[in-house]
Amino acid sequence: MPRGDLAGLVAAFGAALHDAGLPVGPDRGERFARAVTLLAPTTTAELHRCARATLTCHPEQFEILDRVFDAVFRGYADDPADFRGDPNATGTSTTTRSGGFSSAGPSSESPSSSQAPAREVEIPVATVGSAAERLASRDFATLTPEELAALQDLMRRLAVATPPRRTRRMRARPLGAAVDLRATLRRARRSGGHPVRLMRREPRLLPRRLVALCDISGSMEPYARAMLQLLYCAAGTSRAEVFTFATRLTRLTKVLARTRPAVALARAGQAAPDWSGGTRIGAALKAFNDGYGRRGMARGAIVLIVSDGWETGDPAQVGVEMARLSRLAHRIVWVNPRTQSPRYRPLVGGMAAAWPYCDAVVSAHSLTALDPLLAALEGQSRRT
Protein backbone atom coordinates (compact mmCIF):
# COMPACT_ATOMS: atom_id res chain seq x y z
CA MET A 1 0.00 0.00 0.00
CA PRO A 2 1.46 3.39 -0.87
CA ARG A 3 2.08 5.78 1.94
CA GLY A 4 -0.83 8.11 2.40
CA ASP A 5 -3.43 5.63 1.13
CA LEU A 6 -5.81 6.33 4.01
CA ALA A 7 -8.82 4.54 2.51
CA GLY A 8 -6.89 1.34 1.92
CA LEU A 9 -5.30 1.48 5.35
CA VAL A 10 -8.64 1.97 7.10
CA ALA A 11 -10.26 -0.82 5.06
CA ALA A 12 -7.47 -3.26 5.86
CA PHE A 13 -7.44 -2.33 9.55
CA GLY A 14 -11.22 -2.61 9.78
CA ALA A 15 -11.21 -6.02 8.08
CA ALA A 16 -8.56 -7.25 10.51
CA LEU A 17 -10.58 -6.04 13.49
CA HIS A 18 -13.73 -7.65 12.12
CA ASP A 19 -11.93 -10.97 11.63
CA ALA A 20 -10.69 -10.75 15.22
CA GLY A 21 -14.24 -10.43 16.56
CA LEU A 22 -14.71 -6.65 16.89
CA PRO A 23 -17.95 -5.45 15.22
CA VAL A 24 -16.36 -2.84 12.96
CA GLY A 25 -18.54 -1.78 10.04
CA PRO A 26 -18.35 0.97 7.41
CA ASP A 27 -19.78 3.53 9.86
CA ARG A 28 -16.98 3.05 12.38
CA GLY A 29 -14.40 2.96 9.62
CA GLU A 30 -15.68 6.30 8.36
CA ARG A 31 -15.44 7.82 11.85
CA PHE A 32 -11.89 6.52 12.21
CA ALA A 33 -10.86 7.95 8.83
CA ARG A 34 -12.45 11.31 9.67
CA ALA A 35 -10.66 11.43 13.03
CA VAL A 36 -7.33 10.70 11.38
CA THR A 37 -7.96 13.44 8.81
CA LEU A 38 -8.94 16.04 11.41
CA LEU A 39 -6.40 15.23 14.12
CA ALA A 40 -3.51 14.36 11.77
CA PRO A 41 -1.69 11.98 14.17
CA THR A 42 2.06 12.01 13.90
CA THR A 43 2.86 8.97 16.06
CA THR A 44 1.46 5.49 16.45
CA ALA A 45 0.39 6.40 20.00
CA GLU A 46 -1.80 9.21 18.67
CA LEU A 47 -3.20 6.93 15.97
CA HIS A 48 -3.95 4.31 18.64
CA ARG A 49 -5.96 6.86 20.64
CA CYS A 50 -7.96 7.74 17.52
CA ALA A 51 -8.69 4.06 16.97
CA ARG A 52 -9.87 3.51 20.53
CA ALA A 53 -12.13 6.58 20.44
CA THR A 54 -13.84 5.69 17.16
CA LEU A 55 -13.71 1.90 16.76
CA THR A 56 -14.69 0.67 20.24
CA CYS A 57 -17.77 1.24 22.35
CA HIS A 58 -16.85 -0.71 25.51
CA PRO A 59 -13.67 -1.15 27.56
CA GLU A 60 -13.92 -4.92 27.06
CA GLN A 61 -13.13 -4.37 23.37
CA PHE A 62 -9.80 -2.64 24.05
CA GLU A 63 -7.89 -5.91 24.29
CA ILE A 64 -8.91 -7.00 20.77
CA LEU A 65 -8.18 -3.59 19.29
CA ASP A 66 -4.77 -3.38 20.98
CA ARG A 67 -3.76 -6.81 19.70
CA VAL A 68 -4.80 -6.13 16.11
CA PHE A 69 -3.39 -2.59 16.15
CA ASP A 70 -0.01 -3.91 17.24
CA ALA A 71 -0.11 -6.54 14.49
CA VAL A 72 -1.12 -4.14 11.71
CA PHE A 73 1.03 -1.14 12.61
CA ARG A 74 4.05 -2.97 14.04
CA GLY A 75 6.27 -2.07 11.08
CA TYR A 76 5.12 1.51 10.65
CA ALA A 77 7.48 4.32 11.57
CA ASP A 78 6.25 7.46 13.27
CA ASP A 79 5.90 9.28 9.98
CA PRO A 80 2.80 11.48 9.55
CA ALA A 81 2.57 10.49 5.89
CA ASP A 82 1.94 6.90 6.96
CA PHE A 83 -1.26 7.76 8.81
CA ARG A 84 -3.08 10.32 6.68
CA GLY A 85 -3.66 11.11 3.07
CA ASP A 86 -0.67 13.29 2.18
CA PRO A 87 -0.64 14.14 -1.54
CA ASN A 88 3.06 15.03 -1.36
CA ALA A 89 4.07 11.75 0.18
CA THR A 90 5.62 9.23 -2.16
CA GLY A 91 7.21 5.89 -1.64
CA THR A 92 7.31 2.34 -2.67
CA SER A 93 4.82 -0.20 -1.55
CA THR A 94 5.40 -3.64 -0.21
CA THR A 95 2.58 -6.13 -0.16
CA THR A 96 1.93 -8.13 2.99
CA ARG A 97 -0.65 -10.88 2.98
CA SER A 98 -3.16 -11.24 5.79
CA GLY A 99 -5.97 -13.68 5.21
CA GLY A 100 -8.38 -12.35 2.60
CA PHE A 101 -6.99 -8.84 2.16
CA SER A 102 -3.68 -7.40 1.06
CA SER A 103 -2.09 -4.39 2.65
CA ALA A 104 1.28 -2.81 2.25
CA GLY A 105 3.84 -1.44 4.62
CA PRO A 106 5.35 1.99 4.12
CA SER A 107 8.89 2.52 2.97
CA SER A 108 11.26 5.31 3.74
CA GLU A 109 12.91 7.32 0.99
CA SER A 110 16.10 9.27 1.62
CA PRO A 111 17.00 12.34 -0.50
CA SER A 112 20.56 11.06 -0.81
CA SER A 113 19.58 7.66 -2.13
CA SER A 114 17.40 6.83 -5.08
CA GLN A 115 15.37 4.22 -3.24
CA ALA A 116 15.73 2.46 0.07
CA PRO A 117 15.23 -1.29 0.26
CA ALA A 118 11.63 -2.30 0.70
CA ARG A 119 10.52 -3.23 4.21
CA GLU A 120 8.05 -6.07 4.50
CA VAL A 121 5.56 -5.82 7.33
CA GLU A 122 4.38 -9.08 8.87
CA ILE A 123 0.70 -8.97 9.83
CA PRO A 124 -0.21 -12.20 11.63
CA VAL A 125 -3.90 -11.31 11.75
CA ALA A 126 -4.86 -14.27 9.57
CA THR A 127 -4.06 -16.62 12.44
CA VAL A 128 -6.09 -14.58 14.91
CA GLY A 129 -9.55 -16.10 14.71
CA SER A 130 -12.64 -14.66 16.30
CA ALA A 131 -13.11 -16.52 19.57
CA ALA A 132 -16.69 -15.35 19.86
CA GLU A 133 -17.59 -16.58 16.38
CA ARG A 134 -16.03 -19.97 17.12
CA LEU A 135 -18.09 -20.23 20.30
CA ALA A 136 -21.32 -19.18 18.59
CA SER A 137 -22.06 -22.66 17.26
CA ARG A 138 -21.18 -24.53 20.45
CA ASP A 139 -23.81 -25.81 22.83
CA PHE A 140 -24.27 -23.55 25.85
CA ALA A 141 -23.81 -26.57 28.12
CA THR A 142 -20.21 -26.95 26.90
CA LEU A 143 -19.20 -23.34 27.54
CA THR A 144 -17.37 -22.16 30.63
CA PRO A 145 -18.58 -18.97 32.37
CA GLU A 146 -15.67 -17.11 30.76
CA GLU A 147 -16.57 -18.37 27.29
CA LEU A 148 -20.21 -17.46 27.82
CA ALA A 149 -19.19 -13.94 28.83
CA ALA A 150 -17.23 -13.66 25.57
CA LEU A 151 -20.54 -13.87 23.69
CA GLN A 152 -21.89 -10.67 25.22
CA ASP A 153 -21.01 -8.48 22.24
CA LEU A 154 -22.70 -10.85 19.82
CA MET A 155 -25.79 -11.05 22.02
CA ARG A 156 -26.03 -7.26 22.09
CA ARG A 157 -26.47 -7.32 18.31
CA LEU A 158 -29.64 -9.38 18.71
CA ALA A 159 -33.00 -7.71 19.15
CA VAL A 160 -35.42 -9.29 21.59
CA ALA A 161 -38.75 -7.81 20.51
CA THR A 162 -42.33 -8.62 21.44
CA PRO A 163 -45.48 -7.92 19.40
CA PRO A 164 -47.33 -4.66 20.14
CA ARG A 165 -50.49 -4.31 22.17
CA ARG A 166 -53.17 -1.63 22.15
CA THR A 167 -53.37 0.57 25.23
CA ARG A 168 -56.14 2.80 26.56
CA ARG A 169 -54.09 5.89 25.89
CA MET A 170 -54.75 7.59 22.57
CA ARG A 171 -52.49 9.44 20.17
CA ALA A 172 -53.24 11.88 17.37
CA ARG A 173 -53.39 10.22 13.97
CA PRO A 174 -54.59 11.89 10.74
CA LEU A 175 -56.18 8.65 9.52
CA GLY A 176 -57.29 7.37 12.92
CA ALA A 177 -60.62 5.57 13.22
CA ALA A 178 -61.95 7.72 16.11
CA VAL A 179 -62.72 11.44 16.06
CA ASP A 180 -60.94 13.48 18.72
CA LEU A 181 -63.74 15.84 19.74
CA ARG A 182 -61.67 18.02 22.04
CA ALA A 183 -58.90 18.51 19.51
CA THR A 184 -61.48 19.24 16.82
CA LEU A 185 -63.17 21.96 18.93
CA ARG A 186 -59.81 23.51 19.82
CA ARG A 187 -58.88 23.71 16.16
CA ALA A 188 -62.32 25.14 15.30
CA ARG A 189 -61.35 28.34 17.15
CA ARG A 190 -59.06 29.17 14.23
CA SER A 191 -62.01 29.12 11.82
CA GLY A 192 -64.60 31.08 13.79
CA GLY A 193 -66.01 28.08 15.63
CA HIS A 194 -66.65 26.02 12.51
CA PRO A 195 -65.15 22.51 12.62
CA VAL A 196 -63.65 22.66 9.16
CA ARG A 197 -61.31 19.76 9.84
CA LEU A 198 -61.98 16.72 12.00
CA MET A 199 -59.07 15.68 14.22
CA ARG A 200 -58.67 11.93 14.61
CA ARG A 201 -56.91 9.62 17.03
CA GLU A 202 -56.10 5.95 17.60
CA PRO A 203 -54.96 3.81 20.52
CA ARG A 204 -51.26 3.94 21.35
CA LEU A 205 -49.26 0.77 20.72
CA LEU A 206 -46.66 -0.53 23.16
CA PRO A 207 -44.60 -3.74 23.14
CA ARG A 208 -46.02 -6.54 25.22
CA ARG A 209 -44.38 -7.45 28.51
CA LEU A 210 -41.86 -10.29 28.39
CA VAL A 211 -41.90 -12.68 31.36
CA ALA A 212 -39.10 -15.26 31.56
CA LEU A 213 -39.21 -18.35 33.79
CA CYS A 214 -35.80 -20.08 33.78
CA ASP A 215 -35.20 -23.57 35.11
CA ILE A 216 -31.96 -23.49 37.12
CA SER A 217 -31.83 -27.17 38.03
CA GLY A 218 -28.61 -29.08 37.50
CA SER A 219 -29.33 -30.09 33.88
CA MET A 220 -30.55 -26.63 32.83
CA GLU A 221 -28.17 -24.33 34.74
CA PRO A 222 -25.90 -23.47 31.75
CA TYR A 223 -28.88 -22.75 29.48
CA ALA A 224 -30.50 -20.61 32.16
CA ARG A 225 -27.31 -18.56 32.43
CA ALA A 226 -27.27 -18.09 28.66
CA MET A 227 -30.93 -16.97 28.60
CA LEU A 228 -30.39 -14.56 31.49
CA GLN A 229 -27.40 -13.09 29.69
CA LEU A 230 -29.43 -12.81 26.48
CA LEU A 231 -32.23 -10.98 28.29
CA TYR A 232 -29.72 -8.66 29.90
CA CYS A 233 -27.74 -7.89 26.73
CA ALA A 234 -30.46 -7.85 24.09
CA ALA A 235 -33.67 -6.91 25.90
CA GLY A 236 -32.70 -5.20 29.12
CA THR A 237 -34.38 -5.98 32.42
CA SER A 238 -36.45 -2.78 32.17
CA ARG A 239 -38.55 -4.58 29.52
CA ALA A 240 -38.59 -8.07 31.02
CA GLU A 241 -39.66 -9.76 34.21
CA VAL A 242 -37.25 -12.56 35.13
CA PHE A 243 -37.92 -15.52 37.44
CA THR A 244 -35.91 -18.62 38.17
CA PHE A 245 -37.15 -21.91 39.57
CA ALA A 246 -35.91 -25.31 40.60
CA THR A 247 -37.60 -26.34 43.83
CA ARG A 248 -39.00 -22.84 44.40
CA LEU A 249 -39.77 -19.67 42.47
CA THR A 250 -37.46 -16.64 42.79
CA ARG A 251 -37.98 -13.21 41.22
CA LEU A 252 -34.72 -11.74 39.88
CA THR A 253 -35.91 -8.65 38.00
CA LYS A 254 -34.44 -6.15 40.46
CA VAL A 255 -31.32 -8.25 41.00
CA LEU A 256 -30.47 -8.14 37.29
CA ALA A 257 -31.18 -4.43 36.85
CA ARG A 258 -28.47 -1.84 36.09
CA THR A 259 -25.34 -3.94 36.39
CA ARG A 260 -22.94 -5.86 34.19
CA PRO A 261 -23.94 -9.36 33.02
CA ALA A 262 -21.18 -11.11 34.99
CA VAL A 263 -22.16 -9.33 38.20
CA ALA A 264 -25.85 -9.85 37.49
CA LEU A 265 -25.43 -13.60 37.05
CA ALA A 266 -23.40 -13.83 40.25
CA ARG A 267 -26.15 -11.98 42.12
CA ALA A 268 -28.73 -14.25 40.56
CA GLY A 269 -26.93 -17.30 41.94
CA GLN A 270 -26.87 -15.76 45.40
CA ALA A 271 -30.52 -14.68 45.28
CA ALA A 272 -31.80 -18.11 44.18
CA PRO A 273 -31.11 -20.58 47.03
CA ASP A 274 -32.11 -23.57 44.90
CA TRP A 275 -29.64 -22.89 42.08
CA SER A 276 -28.65 -26.24 40.48
CA GLY A 277 -31.17 -28.08 42.64
CA GLY A 278 -34.04 -30.39 41.71
CA THR A 279 -36.97 -29.51 39.43
CA ARG A 280 -40.61 -28.92 40.39
CA ILE A 281 -42.09 -27.24 37.33
CA GLY A 282 -45.72 -27.62 38.36
CA ALA A 283 -45.18 -26.09 41.80
CA ALA A 284 -43.19 -23.20 40.30
CA LEU A 285 -45.90 -22.47 37.71
CA LYS A 286 -48.55 -22.55 40.43
CA ALA A 287 -46.54 -20.11 42.56
CA PHE A 288 -46.21 -17.77 39.58
CA ASN A 289 -49.88 -17.99 38.61
CA ASP A 290 -51.09 -17.42 42.17
CA GLY A 291 -48.62 -14.71 43.14
CA TYR A 292 -48.00 -12.81 39.89
CA GLY A 293 -49.83 -14.14 36.85
CA ARG A 294 -53.46 -13.64 37.79
CA ARG A 295 -52.64 -10.28 39.39
CA GLY A 296 -51.82 -8.87 35.97
CA MET A 297 -48.18 -9.66 35.20
CA ALA A 298 -49.00 -12.45 32.76
CA ARG A 299 -52.12 -10.88 31.29
CA GLY A 300 -51.44 -10.26 27.62
CA ALA A 301 -47.72 -10.95 28.09
CA ILE A 302 -45.22 -13.10 26.20
CA VAL A 303 -44.16 -15.86 28.59
CA LEU A 304 -40.80 -17.52 27.97
CA ILE A 305 -40.21 -20.80 29.82
CA VAL A 306 -36.71 -22.30 29.74
CA SER A 307 -36.73 -25.92 30.87
CA ASP A 308 -36.03 -29.43 29.62
CA GLY A 309 -39.36 -30.63 31.03
CA TRP A 310 -37.94 -33.02 33.64
CA GLU A 311 -40.52 -32.97 36.45
CA THR A 312 -39.86 -34.57 39.83
CA GLY A 313 -43.39 -33.81 41.00
CA ASP A 314 -46.77 -34.66 39.51
CA PRO A 315 -46.80 -34.02 35.72
CA ALA A 316 -50.57 -33.52 35.85
CA GLN A 317 -50.01 -30.33 37.87
CA VAL A 318 -47.87 -28.99 35.02
CA GLY A 319 -50.79 -29.41 32.63
CA VAL A 320 -53.23 -27.73 35.00
CA GLU A 321 -51.01 -24.71 35.60
CA MET A 322 -50.08 -24.39 31.92
CA ALA A 323 -53.77 -24.30 31.08
CA ARG A 324 -54.25 -21.47 33.58
CA LEU A 325 -51.26 -19.61 32.20
CA SER A 326 -52.40 -20.00 28.58
CA ARG A 327 -55.68 -18.27 29.44
CA LEU A 328 -53.77 -15.23 30.72
CA ALA A 329 -50.76 -14.94 28.44
CA HIS A 330 -50.81 -13.74 24.86
CA ARG A 331 -48.19 -16.28 23.83
CA ILE A 332 -46.15 -19.03 25.52
CA VAL A 333 -42.73 -19.90 24.12
CA TRP A 334 -40.91 -22.92 25.59
CA VAL A 335 -37.14 -23.33 25.25
CA ASN A 336 -36.09 -26.97 25.53
CA PRO A 337 -32.49 -27.72 24.44
CA ARG A 338 -33.35 -31.41 24.03
CA THR A 339 -35.55 -30.63 21.02
CA GLN A 340 -32.40 -30.04 18.96
CA SER A 341 -32.34 -33.79 18.39
CA PRO A 342 -34.61 -34.87 15.50
CA ARG A 343 -35.48 -38.02 17.48
CA TYR A 344 -36.89 -36.09 20.44
CA ARG A 345 -40.55 -36.75 21.24
CA PRO A 346 -42.47 -35.18 24.18
CA LEU A 347 -44.05 -38.44 25.31
CA VAL A 348 -43.68 -38.41 29.10
CA GLY A 349 -43.15 -36.09 32.05
CA GLY A 350 -43.76 -32.40 32.36
CA MET A 351 -42.96 -31.65 28.73
CA ALA A 352 -45.74 -33.93 27.52
CA ALA A 353 -48.22 -32.18 29.82
CA ALA A 354 -47.08 -28.69 28.79
CA TRP A 355 -46.74 -29.29 25.04
CA PRO A 356 -50.41 -28.68 24.04
CA TYR A 357 -50.36 -25.21 25.64
CA CYS A 358 -47.14 -23.94 24.02
CA ASP A 359 -47.41 -21.63 21.03
CA ALA A 360 -43.82 -22.39 20.06
CA VAL A 361 -41.13 -24.83 21.21
CA VAL A 362 -37.51 -24.11 20.22
CA SER A 363 -34.13 -25.49 21.25
CA ALA A 364 -32.07 -22.25 21.51
CA HIS A 365 -29.14 -24.42 22.61
CA SER A 366 -26.47 -22.17 21.05
CA LEU A 367 -26.03 -18.62 19.84
CA THR A 368 -26.63 -19.63 16.24
CA ALA A 369 -29.88 -21.35 17.30
CA LEU A 370 -31.37 -18.20 18.84
CA ASP A 371 -32.99 -16.93 15.63
CA PRO A 372 -36.04 -19.25 15.93
CA LEU A 373 -36.42 -18.09 19.53
CA LEU A 374 -36.39 -14.41 18.57
CA ALA A 375 -38.91 -15.08 15.80
CA ALA A 376 -41.15 -16.98 18.20
CA LEU A 377 -41.11 -14.14 20.73
CA GLU A 378 -42.20 -11.74 17.99
CA GLY A 379 -45.03 -14.07 17.04
CA GLN A 380 -43.63 -14.90 13.59
CA SER A 381 -43.53 -18.66 14.06
CA ARG A 382 -45.59 -21.35 15.70
CA ARG A 383 -44.90 -24.89 16.89
CA THR A 384 -45.60 -27.47 14.24
XYZ file of C-alpha atoms in Angstrom:
384
model
C 0.000 0.000 0.000
C 1.463 3.395 -0.869
C 2.082 5.775 1.937
C -0.833 8.112 2.395
C -3.434 5.626 1.133
C -5.806 6.332 4.006
C -8.820 4.543 2.508
C -6.895 1.335 1.917
C -5.300 1.475 5.353
C -8.644 1.971 7.100
C -10.260 -0.815 5.064
C -7.467 -3.263 5.858
C -7.438 -2.334 9.548
C -11.224 -2.609 9.781
C -11.207 -6.020 8.075
C -8.558 -7.248 10.507
C -10.585 -6.037 13.488
C -13.730 -7.651 12.124
C -11.932 -10.967 11.630
C -10.687 -10.754 15.224
C -14.239 -10.431 16.556
C -14.711 -6.654 16.889
C -17.952 -5.447 15.220
C -16.364 -2.836 12.959
C -18.545 -1.776 10.043
C -18.355 0.966 7.413
C -19.784 3.527 9.855
C -16.981 3.045 12.385
C -14.400 2.960 9.625
C -15.681 6.300 8.362
C -15.438 7.818 11.853
C -11.893 6.521 12.205
C -10.860 7.954 8.834
C -12.453 11.306 9.669
C -10.662 11.429 13.033
C -7.332 10.695 11.377
C -7.957 13.444 8.806
C -8.942 16.041 11.406
C -6.398 15.231 14.124
C -3.514 14.355 11.769
C -1.692 11.976 14.170
C 2.060 12.014 13.896
C 2.855 8.966 16.055
C 1.455 5.491 16.455
C 0.390 6.402 20.000
C -1.801 9.210 18.674
C -3.204 6.932 15.974
C -3.955 4.314 18.641
C -5.964 6.862 20.642
C -7.957 7.737 17.520
C -8.694 4.057 16.969
C -9.873 3.514 20.531
C -12.129 6.578 20.441
C -13.841 5.686 17.155
C -13.706 1.898 16.761
C -14.689 0.669 20.236
C -17.765 1.236 22.354
C -16.850 -0.711 25.511
C -13.666 -1.151 27.562
C -13.920 -4.918 27.056
C -13.132 -4.370 23.372
C -9.799 -2.642 24.054
C -7.891 -5.908 24.289
C -8.914 -7.003 20.769
C -8.175 -3.590 19.289
C -4.773 -3.378 20.981
C -3.761 -6.808 19.698
C -4.801 -6.128 16.109
C -3.393 -2.590 16.151
C -0.013 -3.912 17.240
C -0.114 -6.536 14.489
C -1.123 -4.135 11.713
C 1.034 -1.144 12.607
C 4.048 -2.974 14.042
C 6.265 -2.067 11.080
C 5.116 1.514 10.655
C 7.476 4.322 11.572
C 6.246 7.461 13.275
C 5.901 9.285 9.985
C 2.799 11.477 9.546
C 2.570 10.488 5.887
C 1.942 6.895 6.964
C -1.265 7.760 8.806
C -3.076 10.320 6.678
C -3.658 11.113 3.072
C -0.673 13.288 2.178
C -0.641 14.138 -1.538
C 3.060 15.032 -1.361
C 4.070 11.748 0.184
C 5.615 9.226 -2.156
C 7.206 5.888 -1.640
C 7.310 2.340 -2.668
C 4.816 -0.199 -1.546
C 5.398 -3.640 -0.207
C 2.585 -6.130 -0.162
C 1.928 -8.129 2.989
C -0.655 -10.878 2.977
C -3.158 -11.242 5.792
C -5.970 -13.679 5.206
C -8.382 -12.348 2.599
C -6.987 -8.844 2.162
C -3.676 -7.403 1.057
C -2.090 -4.389 2.652
C 1.285 -2.814 2.248
C 3.836 -1.444 4.620
C 5.352 1.989 4.115
C 8.890 2.519 2.973
C 11.260 5.307 3.745
C 12.909 7.324 0.990
C 16.101 9.273 1.624
C 16.995 12.341 -0.500
C 20.564 11.065 -0.807
C 19.577 7.661 -2.129
C 17.400 6.825 -5.076
C 15.373 4.215 -3.238
C 15.733 2.457 0.070
C 15.235 -1.286 0.258
C 11.629 -2.297 0.699
C 10.521 -3.227 4.212
C 8.051 -6.067 4.503
C 5.556 -5.823 7.331
C 4.381 -9.084 8.866
C 0.699 -8.972 9.828
C -0.208 -12.203 11.634
C -3.895 -11.313 11.752
C -4.860 -14.267 9.566
C -4.061 -16.617 12.438
C -6.093 -14.575 14.907
C -9.553 -16.101 14.712
C -12.644 -14.659 16.299
C -13.111 -16.523 19.571
C -16.694 -15.354 19.865
C -17.590 -16.584 16.381
C -16.028 -19.966 17.124
C -18.087 -20.232 20.303
C -21.323 -19.176 18.594
C -22.065 -22.659 17.262
C -21.180 -24.531 20.453
C -23.814 -25.814 22.827
C -24.266 -23.547 25.848
C -23.809 -26.572 28.118
C -20.206 -26.955 26.896
C -19.201 -23.337 27.538
C -17.369 -22.160 30.625
C -18.579 -18.972 32.372
C -15.669 -17.108 30.764
C -16.571 -18.375 27.287
C -20.211 -17.463 27.821
C -19.188 -13.941 28.835
C -17.228 -13.665 25.574
C -20.537 -13.874 23.694
C -21.886 -10.666 25.220
C -21.011 -8.476 22.243
C -22.704 -10.850 19.817
C -25.794 -11.049 22.019
C -26.026 -7.258 22.089
C -26.469 -7.319 18.314
C -29.644 -9.381 18.713
C -33.003 -7.706 19.149
C -35.423 -9.292 21.586
C -38.753 -7.808 20.508
C -42.333 -8.622 21.435
C -45.483 -7.915 19.402
C -47.331 -4.658 20.144
C -50.493 -4.309 22.171
C -53.175 -1.630 22.150
C -53.369 0.573 25.234
C -56.141 2.796 26.562
C -54.086 5.894 25.887
C -54.750 7.586 22.575
C -52.488 9.442 20.171
C -53.241 11.876 17.371
C -53.392 10.218 13.974
C -54.586 11.889 10.737
C -56.176 8.654 9.524
C -57.286 7.371 12.922
C -60.620 5.567 13.218
C -61.946 7.723 16.107
C -62.718 11.444 16.062
C -60.942 13.480 18.718
C -63.740 15.838 19.740
C -61.669 18.019 22.043
C -58.901 18.511 19.510
C -61.483 19.236 16.815
C -63.168 21.958 18.932
C -59.813 23.514 19.819
C -58.884 23.707 16.160
C -62.322 25.136 15.295
C -61.348 28.336 17.146
C -59.061 29.170 14.233
C -62.010 29.120 11.817
C -64.600 31.076 13.790
C -66.013 28.082 15.625
C -66.648 26.022 12.514
C -65.153 22.507 12.623
C -63.651 22.656 9.162
C -61.308 19.761 9.843
C -61.979 16.719 11.996
C -59.065 15.677 14.218
C -58.673 11.933 14.610
C -56.910 9.623 17.028
C -56.099 5.951 17.605
C -54.958 3.807 20.522
C -51.256 3.941 21.353
C -49.264 0.774 20.718
C -46.665 -0.531 23.162
C -44.596 -3.736 23.137
C -46.019 -6.545 25.225
C -44.381 -7.448 28.508
C -41.858 -10.287 28.394
C -41.898 -12.682 31.360
C -39.101 -15.261 31.556
C -39.207 -18.347 33.786
C -35.800 -20.079 33.779
C -35.200 -23.573 35.107
C -31.956 -23.487 37.118
C -31.830 -27.173 38.027
C -28.613 -29.076 37.495
C -29.334 -30.092 33.884
C -30.547 -26.629 32.834
C -28.171 -24.332 34.740
C -25.900 -23.473 31.748
C -28.880 -22.749 29.482
C -30.501 -20.613 32.164
C -27.307 -18.559 32.435
C -27.274 -18.088 28.661
C -30.927 -16.974 28.599
C -30.392 -14.561 31.491
C -27.399 -13.093 29.690
C -29.433 -12.809 26.484
C -32.229 -10.984 28.285
C -29.716 -8.659 29.898
C -27.745 -7.889 26.734
C -30.458 -7.847 24.087
C -33.667 -6.909 25.896
C -32.698 -5.199 29.120
C -34.379 -5.980 32.424
C -36.455 -2.785 32.172
C -38.554 -4.575 29.520
C -38.588 -8.068 31.017
C -39.660 -9.764 34.211
C -37.248 -12.560 35.133
C -37.922 -15.521 37.435
C -35.909 -18.625 38.175
C -37.151 -21.908 39.572
C -35.906 -25.315 40.595
C -37.596 -26.342 43.835
C -39.002 -22.844 44.403
C -39.767 -19.668 42.466
C -37.459 -16.641 42.793
C -37.984 -13.214 41.219
C -34.718 -11.735 39.879
C -35.912 -8.646 38.000
C -34.437 -6.153 40.462
C -31.315 -8.250 40.999
C -30.474 -8.135 37.287
C -31.176 -4.428 36.850
C -28.475 -1.842 36.094
C -25.341 -3.943 36.387
C -22.937 -5.857 34.189
C -23.936 -9.357 33.017
C -21.179 -11.113 34.988
C -22.164 -9.331 38.204
C -25.847 -9.847 37.486
C -25.427 -13.595 37.046
C -23.403 -13.833 40.253
C -26.149 -11.979 42.120
C -28.733 -14.251 40.562
C -26.926 -17.305 41.937
C -26.873 -15.756 45.403
C -30.522 -14.684 45.282
C -31.803 -18.109 44.181
C -31.105 -20.580 47.033
C -32.110 -23.571 44.900
C -29.640 -22.893 42.078
C -28.649 -26.241 40.480
C -31.171 -28.077 42.645
C -34.043 -30.387 41.707
C -36.969 -29.506 39.431
C -40.613 -28.921 40.387
C -42.094 -27.238 37.327
C -45.717 -27.615 38.358
C -45.183 -26.087 41.797
C -43.194 -23.197 40.297
C -45.895 -22.471 37.714
C -48.551 -22.551 40.434
C -46.540 -20.109 42.560
C -46.212 -17.773 39.581
C -49.883 -17.990 38.611
C -51.094 -17.424 42.168
C -48.621 -14.712 43.142
C -47.998 -12.806 39.888
C -49.835 -14.143 36.846
C -53.455 -13.639 37.793
C -52.642 -10.281 39.389
C -51.823 -8.875 35.973
C -48.185 -9.658 35.203
C -48.999 -12.455 32.756
C -52.120 -10.881 31.294
C -51.442 -10.259 27.622
C -47.717 -10.954 28.089
C -45.222 -13.097 26.201
C -44.162 -15.856 28.591
C -40.795 -17.520 27.973
C -40.207 -20.803 29.820
C -36.711 -22.303 29.735
C -36.732 -25.922 30.870
C -36.031 -29.432 29.616
C -39.357 -30.632 31.030
C -37.940 -33.018 33.643
C -40.519 -32.972 36.453
C -39.858 -34.571 39.827
C -43.390 -33.811 40.996
C -46.771 -34.662 39.511
C -46.801 -34.019 35.718
C -50.567 -33.516 35.851
C -50.008 -30.334 37.875
C -47.868 -28.991 35.024
C -50.787 -29.414 32.630
C -53.229 -27.733 35.002
C -51.006 -24.711 35.597
C -50.079 -24.391 31.924
C -53.773 -24.301 31.084
C -54.252 -21.469 33.578
C -51.262 -19.611 32.200
C -52.401 -19.996 28.581
C -55.683 -18.268 29.441
C -53.768 -15.235 30.719
C -50.757 -14.938 28.438
C -50.809 -13.739 24.855
C -48.192 -16.280 23.835
C -46.146 -19.032 25.520
C -42.726 -19.904 24.122
C -40.914 -22.915 25.588
C -37.139 -23.330 25.246
C -36.088 -26.971 25.525
C -32.488 -27.717 24.441
C -33.348 -31.406 24.029
C -35.547 -30.634 21.021
C -32.397 -30.040 18.959
C -32.343 -33.793 18.387
C -34.615 -34.875 15.496
C -35.476 -38.017 17.481
C -36.885 -36.087 20.441
C -40.546 -36.748 21.241
C -42.474 -35.185 24.177
C -44.049 -38.439 25.309
C -43.682 -38.413 29.103
C -43.149 -36.094 32.047
C -43.757 -32.398 32.363
C -42.961 -31.652 28.727
C -45.742 -33.932 27.524
C -48.221 -32.180 29.822
C -47.077 -28.687 28.791
C -46.737 -29.288 25.044
C -50.411 -28.676 24.040
C -50.358 -25.212 25.638
C -47.142 -23.935 24.018
C -47.414 -21.632 21.033
C -43.816 -22.385 20.057
C -41.129 -24.829 21.209
C -37.511 -24.109 20.222
C -34.129 -25.493 21.254
C -32.069 -22.250 21.506
C -29.136 -24.418 22.606
C -26.474 -22.166 21.046
C -26.029 -18.625 19.843
C -26.631 -19.627 16.242
C -29.880 -21.352 17.295
C -31.369 -18.201 18.835
C -32.994 -16.927 15.625
C -36.036 -19.252 15.934
C -36.424 -18.088 19.533
C -36.394 -14.408 18.566
C -38.910 -15.076 15.799
C -41.154 -16.980 18.198
C -41.106 -14.144 20.725
C -42.199 -11.736 17.990
C -45.031 -14.068 17.036
C -43.627 -14.897 13.592
C -43.526 -18.658 14.061
C -45.589 -21.346 15.701
C -44.898 -24.892 16.895
C -45.597 -27.471 14.242
